mmCIF file of C-alpha atoms and ligand atoms in Angstrom:
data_model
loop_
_atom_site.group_PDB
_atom_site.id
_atom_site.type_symbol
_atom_site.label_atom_id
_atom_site.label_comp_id
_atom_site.label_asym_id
_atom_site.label_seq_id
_atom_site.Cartn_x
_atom_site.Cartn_y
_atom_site.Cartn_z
ATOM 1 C CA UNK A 1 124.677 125.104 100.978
ATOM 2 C CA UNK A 2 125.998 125.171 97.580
ATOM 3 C CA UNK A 3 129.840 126.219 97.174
ATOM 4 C CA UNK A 4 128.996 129.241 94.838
ATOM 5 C CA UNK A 5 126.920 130.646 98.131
ATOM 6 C CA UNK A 6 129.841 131.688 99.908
ATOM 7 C CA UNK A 7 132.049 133.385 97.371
ATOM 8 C CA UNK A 8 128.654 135.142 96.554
ATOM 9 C CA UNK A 9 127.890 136.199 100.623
ATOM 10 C CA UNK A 10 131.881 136.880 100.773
ATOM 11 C CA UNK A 11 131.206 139.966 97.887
ATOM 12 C CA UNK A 12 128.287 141.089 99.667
ATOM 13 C CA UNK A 13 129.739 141.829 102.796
ATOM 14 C CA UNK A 14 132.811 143.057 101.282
ATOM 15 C CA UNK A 15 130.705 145.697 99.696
ATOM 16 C CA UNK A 16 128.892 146.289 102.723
ATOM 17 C CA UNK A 17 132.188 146.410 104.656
ATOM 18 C CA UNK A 18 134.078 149.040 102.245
ATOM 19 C CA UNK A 19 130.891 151.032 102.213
ATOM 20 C CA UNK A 20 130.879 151.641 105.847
ATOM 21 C CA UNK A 21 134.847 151.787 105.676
ATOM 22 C CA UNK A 22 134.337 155.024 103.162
ATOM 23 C CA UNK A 23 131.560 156.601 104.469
ATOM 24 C CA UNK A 24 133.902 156.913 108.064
ATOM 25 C CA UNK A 25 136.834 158.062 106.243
ATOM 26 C CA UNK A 26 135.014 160.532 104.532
ATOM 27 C CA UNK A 27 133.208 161.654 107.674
ATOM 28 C CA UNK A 28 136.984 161.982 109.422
ATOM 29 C CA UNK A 29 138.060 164.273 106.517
ATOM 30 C CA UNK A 30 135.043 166.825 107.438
ATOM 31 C CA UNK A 31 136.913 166.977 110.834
ATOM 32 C CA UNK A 32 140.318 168.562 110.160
ATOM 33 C CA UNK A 33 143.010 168.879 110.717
ATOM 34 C CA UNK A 34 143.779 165.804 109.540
ATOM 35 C CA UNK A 35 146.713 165.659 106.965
ATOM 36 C CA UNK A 36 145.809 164.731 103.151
ATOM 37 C CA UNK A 37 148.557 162.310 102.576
ATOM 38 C CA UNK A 38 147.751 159.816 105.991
ATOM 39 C CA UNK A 39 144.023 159.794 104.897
ATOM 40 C CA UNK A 40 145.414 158.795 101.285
ATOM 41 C CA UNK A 41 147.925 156.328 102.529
ATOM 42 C CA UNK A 42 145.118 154.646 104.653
ATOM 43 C CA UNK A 43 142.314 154.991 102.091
ATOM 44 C CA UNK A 44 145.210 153.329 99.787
ATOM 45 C CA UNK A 45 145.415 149.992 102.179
ATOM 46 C CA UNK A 46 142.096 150.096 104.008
ATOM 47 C CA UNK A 47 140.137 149.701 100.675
ATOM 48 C CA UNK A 48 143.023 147.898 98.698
ATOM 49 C CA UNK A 49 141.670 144.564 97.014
ATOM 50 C CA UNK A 50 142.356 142.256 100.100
ATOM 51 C CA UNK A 51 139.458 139.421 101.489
ATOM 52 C CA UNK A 52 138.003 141.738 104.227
ATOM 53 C CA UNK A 53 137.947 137.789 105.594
ATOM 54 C CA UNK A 54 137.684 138.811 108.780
ATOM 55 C CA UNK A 55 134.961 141.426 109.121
ATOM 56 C CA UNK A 56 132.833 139.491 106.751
ATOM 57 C CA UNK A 57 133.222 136.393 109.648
ATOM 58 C CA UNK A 58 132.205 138.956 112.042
ATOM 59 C CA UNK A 59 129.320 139.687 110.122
ATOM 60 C CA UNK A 60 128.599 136.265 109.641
ATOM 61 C CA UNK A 61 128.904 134.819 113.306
ATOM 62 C CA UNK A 62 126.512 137.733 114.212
ATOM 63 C CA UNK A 63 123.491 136.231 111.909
ATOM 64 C CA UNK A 64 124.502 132.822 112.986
ATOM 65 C CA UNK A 65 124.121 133.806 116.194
ATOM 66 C CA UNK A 66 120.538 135.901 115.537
ATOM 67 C CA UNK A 67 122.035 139.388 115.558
ATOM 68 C CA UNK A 68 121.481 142.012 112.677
ATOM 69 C CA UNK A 69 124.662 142.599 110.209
ATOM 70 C CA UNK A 70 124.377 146.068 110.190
ATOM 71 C CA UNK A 71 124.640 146.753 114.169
ATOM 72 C CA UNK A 72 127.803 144.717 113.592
ATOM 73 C CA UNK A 73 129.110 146.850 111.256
ATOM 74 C CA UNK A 74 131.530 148.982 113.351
ATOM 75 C CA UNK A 75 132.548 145.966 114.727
ATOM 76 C CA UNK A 76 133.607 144.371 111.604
ATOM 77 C CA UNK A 77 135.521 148.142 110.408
ATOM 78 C CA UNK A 78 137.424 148.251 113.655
ATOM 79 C CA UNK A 79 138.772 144.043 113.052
ATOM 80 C CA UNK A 80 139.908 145.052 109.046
ATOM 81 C CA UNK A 81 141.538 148.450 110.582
ATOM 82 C CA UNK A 82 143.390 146.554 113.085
ATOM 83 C CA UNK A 83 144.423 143.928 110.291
ATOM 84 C CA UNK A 84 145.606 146.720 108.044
ATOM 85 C CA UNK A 85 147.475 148.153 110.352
ATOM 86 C CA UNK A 86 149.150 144.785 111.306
ATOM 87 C CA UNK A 87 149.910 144.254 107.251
ATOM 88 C CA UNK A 88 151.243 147.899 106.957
ATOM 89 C CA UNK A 89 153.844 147.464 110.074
ATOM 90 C CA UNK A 90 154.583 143.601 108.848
ATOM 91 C CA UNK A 91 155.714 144.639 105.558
ATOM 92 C CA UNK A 92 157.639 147.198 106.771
ATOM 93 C CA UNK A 93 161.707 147.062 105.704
ATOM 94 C CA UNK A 94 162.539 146.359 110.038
ATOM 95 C CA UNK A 95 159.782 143.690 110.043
ATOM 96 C CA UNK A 96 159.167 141.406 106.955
ATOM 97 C CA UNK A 97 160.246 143.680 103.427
ATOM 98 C CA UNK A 98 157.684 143.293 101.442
ATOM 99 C CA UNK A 99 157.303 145.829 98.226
ATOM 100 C CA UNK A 100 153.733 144.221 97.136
ATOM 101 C CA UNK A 101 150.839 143.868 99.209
ATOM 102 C CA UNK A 102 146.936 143.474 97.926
ATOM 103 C CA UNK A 103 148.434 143.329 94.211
ATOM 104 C CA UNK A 104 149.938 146.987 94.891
ATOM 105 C CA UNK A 105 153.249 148.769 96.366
ATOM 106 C CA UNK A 106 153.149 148.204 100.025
ATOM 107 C CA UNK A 107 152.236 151.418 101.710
ATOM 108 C CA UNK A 108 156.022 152.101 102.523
ATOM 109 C CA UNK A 109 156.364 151.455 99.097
ATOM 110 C CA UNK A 110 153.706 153.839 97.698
ATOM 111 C CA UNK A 111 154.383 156.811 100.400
ATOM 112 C CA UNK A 112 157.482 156.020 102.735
ATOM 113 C CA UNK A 113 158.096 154.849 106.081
ATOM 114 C CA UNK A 114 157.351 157.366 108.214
ATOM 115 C CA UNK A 115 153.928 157.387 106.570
ATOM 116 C CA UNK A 116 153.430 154.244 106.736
ATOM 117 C CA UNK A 117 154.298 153.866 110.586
ATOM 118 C CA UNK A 118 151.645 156.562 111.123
ATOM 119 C CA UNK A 119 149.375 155.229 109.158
ATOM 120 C CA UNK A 120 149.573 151.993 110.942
ATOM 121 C CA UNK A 121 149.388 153.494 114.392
ATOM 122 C CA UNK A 122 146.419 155.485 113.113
ATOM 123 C CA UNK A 123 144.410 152.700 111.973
ATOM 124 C CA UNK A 124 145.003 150.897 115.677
ATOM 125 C CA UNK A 125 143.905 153.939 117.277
ATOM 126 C CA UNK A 126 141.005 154.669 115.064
ATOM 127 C CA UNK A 127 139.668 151.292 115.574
ATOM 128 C CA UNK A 128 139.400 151.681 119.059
ATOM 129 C CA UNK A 129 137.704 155.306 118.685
ATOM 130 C CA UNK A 130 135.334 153.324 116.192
ATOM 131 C CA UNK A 131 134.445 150.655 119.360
ATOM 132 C CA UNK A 132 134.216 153.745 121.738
ATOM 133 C CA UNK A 133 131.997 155.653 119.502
ATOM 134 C CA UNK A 134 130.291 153.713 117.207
ATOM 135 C CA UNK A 135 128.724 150.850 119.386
ATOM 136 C CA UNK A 136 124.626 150.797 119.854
ATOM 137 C CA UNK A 137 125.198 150.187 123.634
ATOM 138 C CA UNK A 138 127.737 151.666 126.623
ATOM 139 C CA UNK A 139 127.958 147.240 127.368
ATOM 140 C CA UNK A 140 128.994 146.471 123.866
ATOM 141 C CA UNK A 141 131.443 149.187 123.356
ATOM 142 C CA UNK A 142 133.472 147.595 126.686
ATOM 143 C CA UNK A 143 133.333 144.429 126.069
ATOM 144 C CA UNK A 144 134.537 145.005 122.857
ATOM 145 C CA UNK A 145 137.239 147.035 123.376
ATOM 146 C CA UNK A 146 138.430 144.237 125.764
ATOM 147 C CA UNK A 147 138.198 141.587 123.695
ATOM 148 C CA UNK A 148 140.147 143.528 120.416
ATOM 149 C CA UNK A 149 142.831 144.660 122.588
ATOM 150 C CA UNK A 150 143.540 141.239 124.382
ATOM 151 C CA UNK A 151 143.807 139.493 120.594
ATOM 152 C CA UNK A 152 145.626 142.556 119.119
ATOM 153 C CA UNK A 153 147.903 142.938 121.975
ATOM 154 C CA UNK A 154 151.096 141.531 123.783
ATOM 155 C CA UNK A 155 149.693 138.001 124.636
ATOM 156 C CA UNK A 156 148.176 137.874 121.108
ATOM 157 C CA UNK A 157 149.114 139.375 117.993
ATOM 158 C CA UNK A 158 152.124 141.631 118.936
ATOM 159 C CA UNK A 159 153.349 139.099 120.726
ATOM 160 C CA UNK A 160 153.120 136.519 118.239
ATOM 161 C CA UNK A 161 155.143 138.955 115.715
ATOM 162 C CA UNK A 162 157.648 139.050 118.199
ATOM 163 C CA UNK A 163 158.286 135.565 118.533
ATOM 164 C CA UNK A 164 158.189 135.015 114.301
ATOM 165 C CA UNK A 165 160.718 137.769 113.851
ATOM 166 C CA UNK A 166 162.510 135.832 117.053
ATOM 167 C CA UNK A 167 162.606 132.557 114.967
ATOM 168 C CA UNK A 168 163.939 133.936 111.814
ATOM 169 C CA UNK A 169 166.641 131.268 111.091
ATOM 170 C CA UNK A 170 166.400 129.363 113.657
ATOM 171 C CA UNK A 171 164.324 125.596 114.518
ATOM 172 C CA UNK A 172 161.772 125.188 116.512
ATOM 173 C CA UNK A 173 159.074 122.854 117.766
ATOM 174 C CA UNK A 174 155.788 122.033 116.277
ATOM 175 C CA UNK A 175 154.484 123.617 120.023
ATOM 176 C CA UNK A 176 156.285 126.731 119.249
ATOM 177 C CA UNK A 177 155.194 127.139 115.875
ATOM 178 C CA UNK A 178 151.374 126.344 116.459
ATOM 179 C CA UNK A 179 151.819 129.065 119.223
ATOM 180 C CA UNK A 180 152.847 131.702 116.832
ATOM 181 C CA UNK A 181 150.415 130.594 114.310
ATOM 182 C CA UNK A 182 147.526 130.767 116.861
ATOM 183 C CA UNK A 183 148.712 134.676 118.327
ATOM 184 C CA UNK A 184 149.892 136.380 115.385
ATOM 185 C CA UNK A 185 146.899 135.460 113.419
ATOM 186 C CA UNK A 186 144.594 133.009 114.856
ATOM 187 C CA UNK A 187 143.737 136.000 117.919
ATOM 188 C CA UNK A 188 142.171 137.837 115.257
ATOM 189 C CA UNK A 189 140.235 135.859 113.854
ATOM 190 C CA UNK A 190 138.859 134.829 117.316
ATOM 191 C CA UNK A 191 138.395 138.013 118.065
ATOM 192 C CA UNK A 192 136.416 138.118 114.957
ATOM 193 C CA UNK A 193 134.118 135.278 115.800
ATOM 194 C CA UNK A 194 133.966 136.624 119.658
ATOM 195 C CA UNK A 195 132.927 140.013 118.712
ATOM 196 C CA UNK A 196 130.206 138.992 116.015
ATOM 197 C CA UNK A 197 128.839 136.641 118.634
ATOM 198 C CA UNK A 198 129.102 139.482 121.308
ATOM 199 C CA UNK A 199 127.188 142.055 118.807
ATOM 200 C CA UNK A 200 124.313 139.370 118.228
ATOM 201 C CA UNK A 201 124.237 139.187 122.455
ATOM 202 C CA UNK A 202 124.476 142.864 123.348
ATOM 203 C CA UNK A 203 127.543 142.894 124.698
ATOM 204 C CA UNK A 204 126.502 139.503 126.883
ATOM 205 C CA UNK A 205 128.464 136.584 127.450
ATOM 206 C CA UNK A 206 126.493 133.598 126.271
ATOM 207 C CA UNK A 207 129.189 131.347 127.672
ATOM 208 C CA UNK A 208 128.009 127.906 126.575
ATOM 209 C CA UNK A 209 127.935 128.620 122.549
ATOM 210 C CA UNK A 210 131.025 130.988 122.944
ATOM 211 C CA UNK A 211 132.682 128.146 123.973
ATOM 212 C CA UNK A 212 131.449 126.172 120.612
ATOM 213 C CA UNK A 213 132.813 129.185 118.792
ATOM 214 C CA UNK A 214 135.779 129.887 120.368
ATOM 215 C CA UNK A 215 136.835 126.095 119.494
ATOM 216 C CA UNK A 216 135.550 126.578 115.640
ATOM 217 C CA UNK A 217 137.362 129.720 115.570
ATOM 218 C CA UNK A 218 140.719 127.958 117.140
ATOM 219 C CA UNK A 219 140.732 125.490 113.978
ATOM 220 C CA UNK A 220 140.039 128.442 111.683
ATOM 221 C CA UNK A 221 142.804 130.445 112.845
ATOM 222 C CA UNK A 222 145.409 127.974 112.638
ATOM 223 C CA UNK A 223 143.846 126.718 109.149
ATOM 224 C CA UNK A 224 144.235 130.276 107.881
ATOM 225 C CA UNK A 225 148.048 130.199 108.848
ATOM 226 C CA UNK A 226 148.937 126.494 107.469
ATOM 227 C CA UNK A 227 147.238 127.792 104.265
ATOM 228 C CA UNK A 228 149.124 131.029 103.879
ATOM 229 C CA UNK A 229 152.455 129.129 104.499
ATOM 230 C CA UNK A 230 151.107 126.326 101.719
ATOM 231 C CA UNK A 231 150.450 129.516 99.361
ATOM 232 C CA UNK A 232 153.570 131.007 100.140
ATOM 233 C CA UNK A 233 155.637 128.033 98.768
ATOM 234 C CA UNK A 234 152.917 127.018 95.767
ATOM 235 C CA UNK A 235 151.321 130.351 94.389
ATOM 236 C CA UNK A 236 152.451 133.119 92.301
ATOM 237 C CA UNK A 237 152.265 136.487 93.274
ATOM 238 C CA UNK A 238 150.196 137.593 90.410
ATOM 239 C CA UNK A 239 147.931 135.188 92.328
ATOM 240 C CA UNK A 240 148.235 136.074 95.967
ATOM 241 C CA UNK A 241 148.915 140.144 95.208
ATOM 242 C CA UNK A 242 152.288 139.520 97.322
ATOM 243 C CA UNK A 243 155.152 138.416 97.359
ATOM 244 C CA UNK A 244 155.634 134.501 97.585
ATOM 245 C CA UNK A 245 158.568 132.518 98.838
ATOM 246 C CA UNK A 246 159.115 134.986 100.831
ATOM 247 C CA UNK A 247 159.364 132.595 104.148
ATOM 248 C CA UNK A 248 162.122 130.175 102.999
ATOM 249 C CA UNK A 249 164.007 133.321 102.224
ATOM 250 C CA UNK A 250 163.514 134.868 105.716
ATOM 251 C CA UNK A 251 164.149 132.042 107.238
ATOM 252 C CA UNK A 252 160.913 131.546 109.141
ATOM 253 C CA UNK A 253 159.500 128.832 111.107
ATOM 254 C CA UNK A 254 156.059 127.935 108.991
ATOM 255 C CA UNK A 255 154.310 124.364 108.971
ATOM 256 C CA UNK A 256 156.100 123.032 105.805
ATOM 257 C CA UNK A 257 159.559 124.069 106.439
ATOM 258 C CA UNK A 258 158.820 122.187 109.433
ATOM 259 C CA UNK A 259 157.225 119.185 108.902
ATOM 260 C CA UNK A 260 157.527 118.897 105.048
ATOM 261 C CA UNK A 261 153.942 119.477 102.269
ATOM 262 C CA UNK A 262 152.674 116.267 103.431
ATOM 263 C CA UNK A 263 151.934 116.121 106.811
ATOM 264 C CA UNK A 264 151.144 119.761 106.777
ATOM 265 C CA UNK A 265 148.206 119.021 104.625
ATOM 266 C CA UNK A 266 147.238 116.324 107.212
ATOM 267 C CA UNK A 267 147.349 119.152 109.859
ATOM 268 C CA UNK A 268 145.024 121.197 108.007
ATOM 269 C CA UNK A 269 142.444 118.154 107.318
ATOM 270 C CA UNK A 270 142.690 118.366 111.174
ATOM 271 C CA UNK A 271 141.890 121.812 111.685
ATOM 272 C CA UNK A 272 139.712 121.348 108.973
ATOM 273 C CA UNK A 273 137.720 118.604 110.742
ATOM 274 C CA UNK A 274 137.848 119.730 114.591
ATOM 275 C CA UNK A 275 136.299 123.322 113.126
ATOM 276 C CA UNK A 276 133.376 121.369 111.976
ATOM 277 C CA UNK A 277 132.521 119.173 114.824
ATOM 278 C CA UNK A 278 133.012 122.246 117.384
ATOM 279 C CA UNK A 279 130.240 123.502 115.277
ATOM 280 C CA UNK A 280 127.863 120.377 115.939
ATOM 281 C CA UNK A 281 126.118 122.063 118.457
ATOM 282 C CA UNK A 282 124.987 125.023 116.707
ATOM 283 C CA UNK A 283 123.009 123.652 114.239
ATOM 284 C CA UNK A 284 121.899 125.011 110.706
ATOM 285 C CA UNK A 285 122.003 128.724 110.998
ATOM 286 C CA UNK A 286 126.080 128.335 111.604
ATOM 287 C CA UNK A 287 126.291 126.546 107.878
ATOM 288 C CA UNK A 288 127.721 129.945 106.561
ATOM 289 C CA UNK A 289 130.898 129.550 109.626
ATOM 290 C CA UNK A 290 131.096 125.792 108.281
ATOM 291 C CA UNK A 291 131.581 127.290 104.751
ATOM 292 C CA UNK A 292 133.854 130.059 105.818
ATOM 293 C CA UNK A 293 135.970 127.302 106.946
ATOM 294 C CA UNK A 294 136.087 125.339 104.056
ATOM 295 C CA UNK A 295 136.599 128.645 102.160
ATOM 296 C CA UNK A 296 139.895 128.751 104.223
ATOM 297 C CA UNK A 297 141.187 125.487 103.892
ATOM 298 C CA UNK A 298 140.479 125.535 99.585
ATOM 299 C CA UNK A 299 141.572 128.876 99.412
ATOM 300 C CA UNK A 300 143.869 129.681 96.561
ATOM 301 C CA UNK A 301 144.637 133.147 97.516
HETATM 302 C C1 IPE B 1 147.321 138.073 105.354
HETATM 303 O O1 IPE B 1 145.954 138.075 105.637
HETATM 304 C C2 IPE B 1 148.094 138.072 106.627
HETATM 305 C C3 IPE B 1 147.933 136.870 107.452
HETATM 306 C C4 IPE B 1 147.586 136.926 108.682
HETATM 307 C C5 IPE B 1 148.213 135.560 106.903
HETATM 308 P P1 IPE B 1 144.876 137.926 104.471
HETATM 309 O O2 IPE B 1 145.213 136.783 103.597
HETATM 310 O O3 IPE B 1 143.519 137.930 105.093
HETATM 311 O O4 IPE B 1 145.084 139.294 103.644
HETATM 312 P P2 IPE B 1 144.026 140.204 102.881
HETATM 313 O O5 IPE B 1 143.289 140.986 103.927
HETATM 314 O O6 IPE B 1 143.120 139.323 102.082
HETATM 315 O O7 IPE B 1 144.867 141.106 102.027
HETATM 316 C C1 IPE B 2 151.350 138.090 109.065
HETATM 317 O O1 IPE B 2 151.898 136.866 108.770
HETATM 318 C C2 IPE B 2 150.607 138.150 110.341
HETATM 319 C C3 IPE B 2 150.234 139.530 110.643
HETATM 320 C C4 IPE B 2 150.277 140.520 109.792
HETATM 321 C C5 IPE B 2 149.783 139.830 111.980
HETATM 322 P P1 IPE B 2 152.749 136.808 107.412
HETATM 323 O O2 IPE B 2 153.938 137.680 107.503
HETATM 324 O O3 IPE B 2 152.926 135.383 107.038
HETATM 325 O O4 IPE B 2 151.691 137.487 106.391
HETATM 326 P P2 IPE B 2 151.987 137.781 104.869
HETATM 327 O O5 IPE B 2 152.346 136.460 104.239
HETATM 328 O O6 IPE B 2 153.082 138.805 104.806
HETATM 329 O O7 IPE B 2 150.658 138.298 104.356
HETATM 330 MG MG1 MG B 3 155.196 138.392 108.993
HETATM 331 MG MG1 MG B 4 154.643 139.109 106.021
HETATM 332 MG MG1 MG B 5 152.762 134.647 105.018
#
């Protein structure tokens, strides 16, 4: 495929994605009472200028995988709201202090906490009422609320969180780092791979190419952590719509405060690499995952 393809499938579903994301906010403002200023301050971050990266990979594992996009689409609204949330909380003042987010004040920022705790814990609730109500099938809708609340949860993303804010300052190993890298973002972005797949099956657990996936989606996940550590030291925030050396400040534990620009960018051609050959087995119609990857490793932003 050429390289312009995936930028140009990336807008697509983004459009597709913030379509669906407004037409359900607008439906939940016919339903009062819900108060004005949490639907603004989650209209303000849900449909902020962000990637939607990871409901356009759901999206995009679903075709691979013969399903339609649009039964997906739920799917892919419930990942972003659970991502927003996890960006509102993470910039919060007790967590990481950030005043810029998606080129804008950070919700906190724009509103003020309280509204932006609420808003958070709204968007984690609403995407499970999106899974419960949303779904074409009763077998989808489970499995799916399973697999988002195992990669959003304790053992996945909260937990991971925890054990970043834990680090602040201090060393660690390479295993500890990869481990927070792989739960506080790379159980996402499983998730989003799992649940596309899952969407394309019905809610059925095609265990052999899950497995294939579940390996790509391991490399992706870490890949899109190395690269936002990279882009935290290199890029400018005019660039990334945050804040940037933000980690060397904070202290944190990231690949190349670690083990220095070099062999960081030897981890990534790693990644890089074992994403594509977990892919082997699943031919031509996964060449859009095998770009999605390479979109994360060149990313600039
Ligand atoms: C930022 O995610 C937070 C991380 C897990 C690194 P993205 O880089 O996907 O942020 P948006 O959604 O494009 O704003
Ligand atoms: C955020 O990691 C991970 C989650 C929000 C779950 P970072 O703290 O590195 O993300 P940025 O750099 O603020 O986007
Ligand atoms: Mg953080
Ligand atoms: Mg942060
Ligand atoms: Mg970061």
């Amino acid at each position: 495929m050429p390289d312009a393809a995936f930028p140009r499938m990336l807008k697509t579903l983004h459009a597709e994605i913030d379509g669906w994301l407004e037409g359900y906010l607008k439906r939940l403002e016919q339903s009062p009472p819900i108060p004005k200023r949490l639907i603004d301050a989650i209209r303000y971050c849900l449909l902020a200028p962000g990637k939607r990266f990871r409901p356009a990979l759901v999206l995009m594992t679903c075709e691979a995988m013969g399903g339609t996009r649009a039964d997906a689409l739920p799917l892919a609204a419930a990942v972003e709201m659970i991502h927003n949330y996890s960006l509102i909380h993470d910039d919060l003042p007790a967590m990481d202090n950030d005043d810029l987010r998606r080129g804008r004040p950070t919700c906190h920022r724009q509103f003020d906490e309280a509204t932006a705790i609420l808003s958070g814990d709204a968007l984690l609730t609403l995407a499970f009422q999106v899974l419960s109500e949303e779904l074409p099938s009763p077998r989808l809708a489970n499995v799916s609320v399973r697999e988002l609340s195992h990669a959003a949860g304790l053992a996945g993303m909260i937990g991971g969180q925890m054990d970043d804010i834990l680090q602040e300052g201090k060393t660690g190993s390479l295993q500890q780092l990869q481990s927070i890298h792989e739960r506080k973002t790379g159980a996402l972005l499983r998730a989003s791979v799992r649940l596309g797949a899952l969407s394309a099956w019905n809610g059925a657990y095609d265990t052999a190419r899950l497995a294939y996936l579940d390996a790509f989606a391991e490399s992706l996940g870490l890949a899109f952590q190395i690269t936002d550590d990279l882009l935290d030291v290199h890029s400018q925030p005019e660039q990334m719509g945050k804040a940037t050396q933000k980690d060397a400040n904070k202290g944190k534990l990231t690949y190349p405060s670690l083990l220095g620009e070099e062999q960081t960018r030897q981890e990534l051609q790693t990644a890089f690499a074992k994403g594509l050959k977990a892919l082997d087995q699943l031919g031509e119609r996964a060449n859009m995952l095998r770009e999605a990857l390479r979109f994360v490793v060149e990313r600039d932003r």
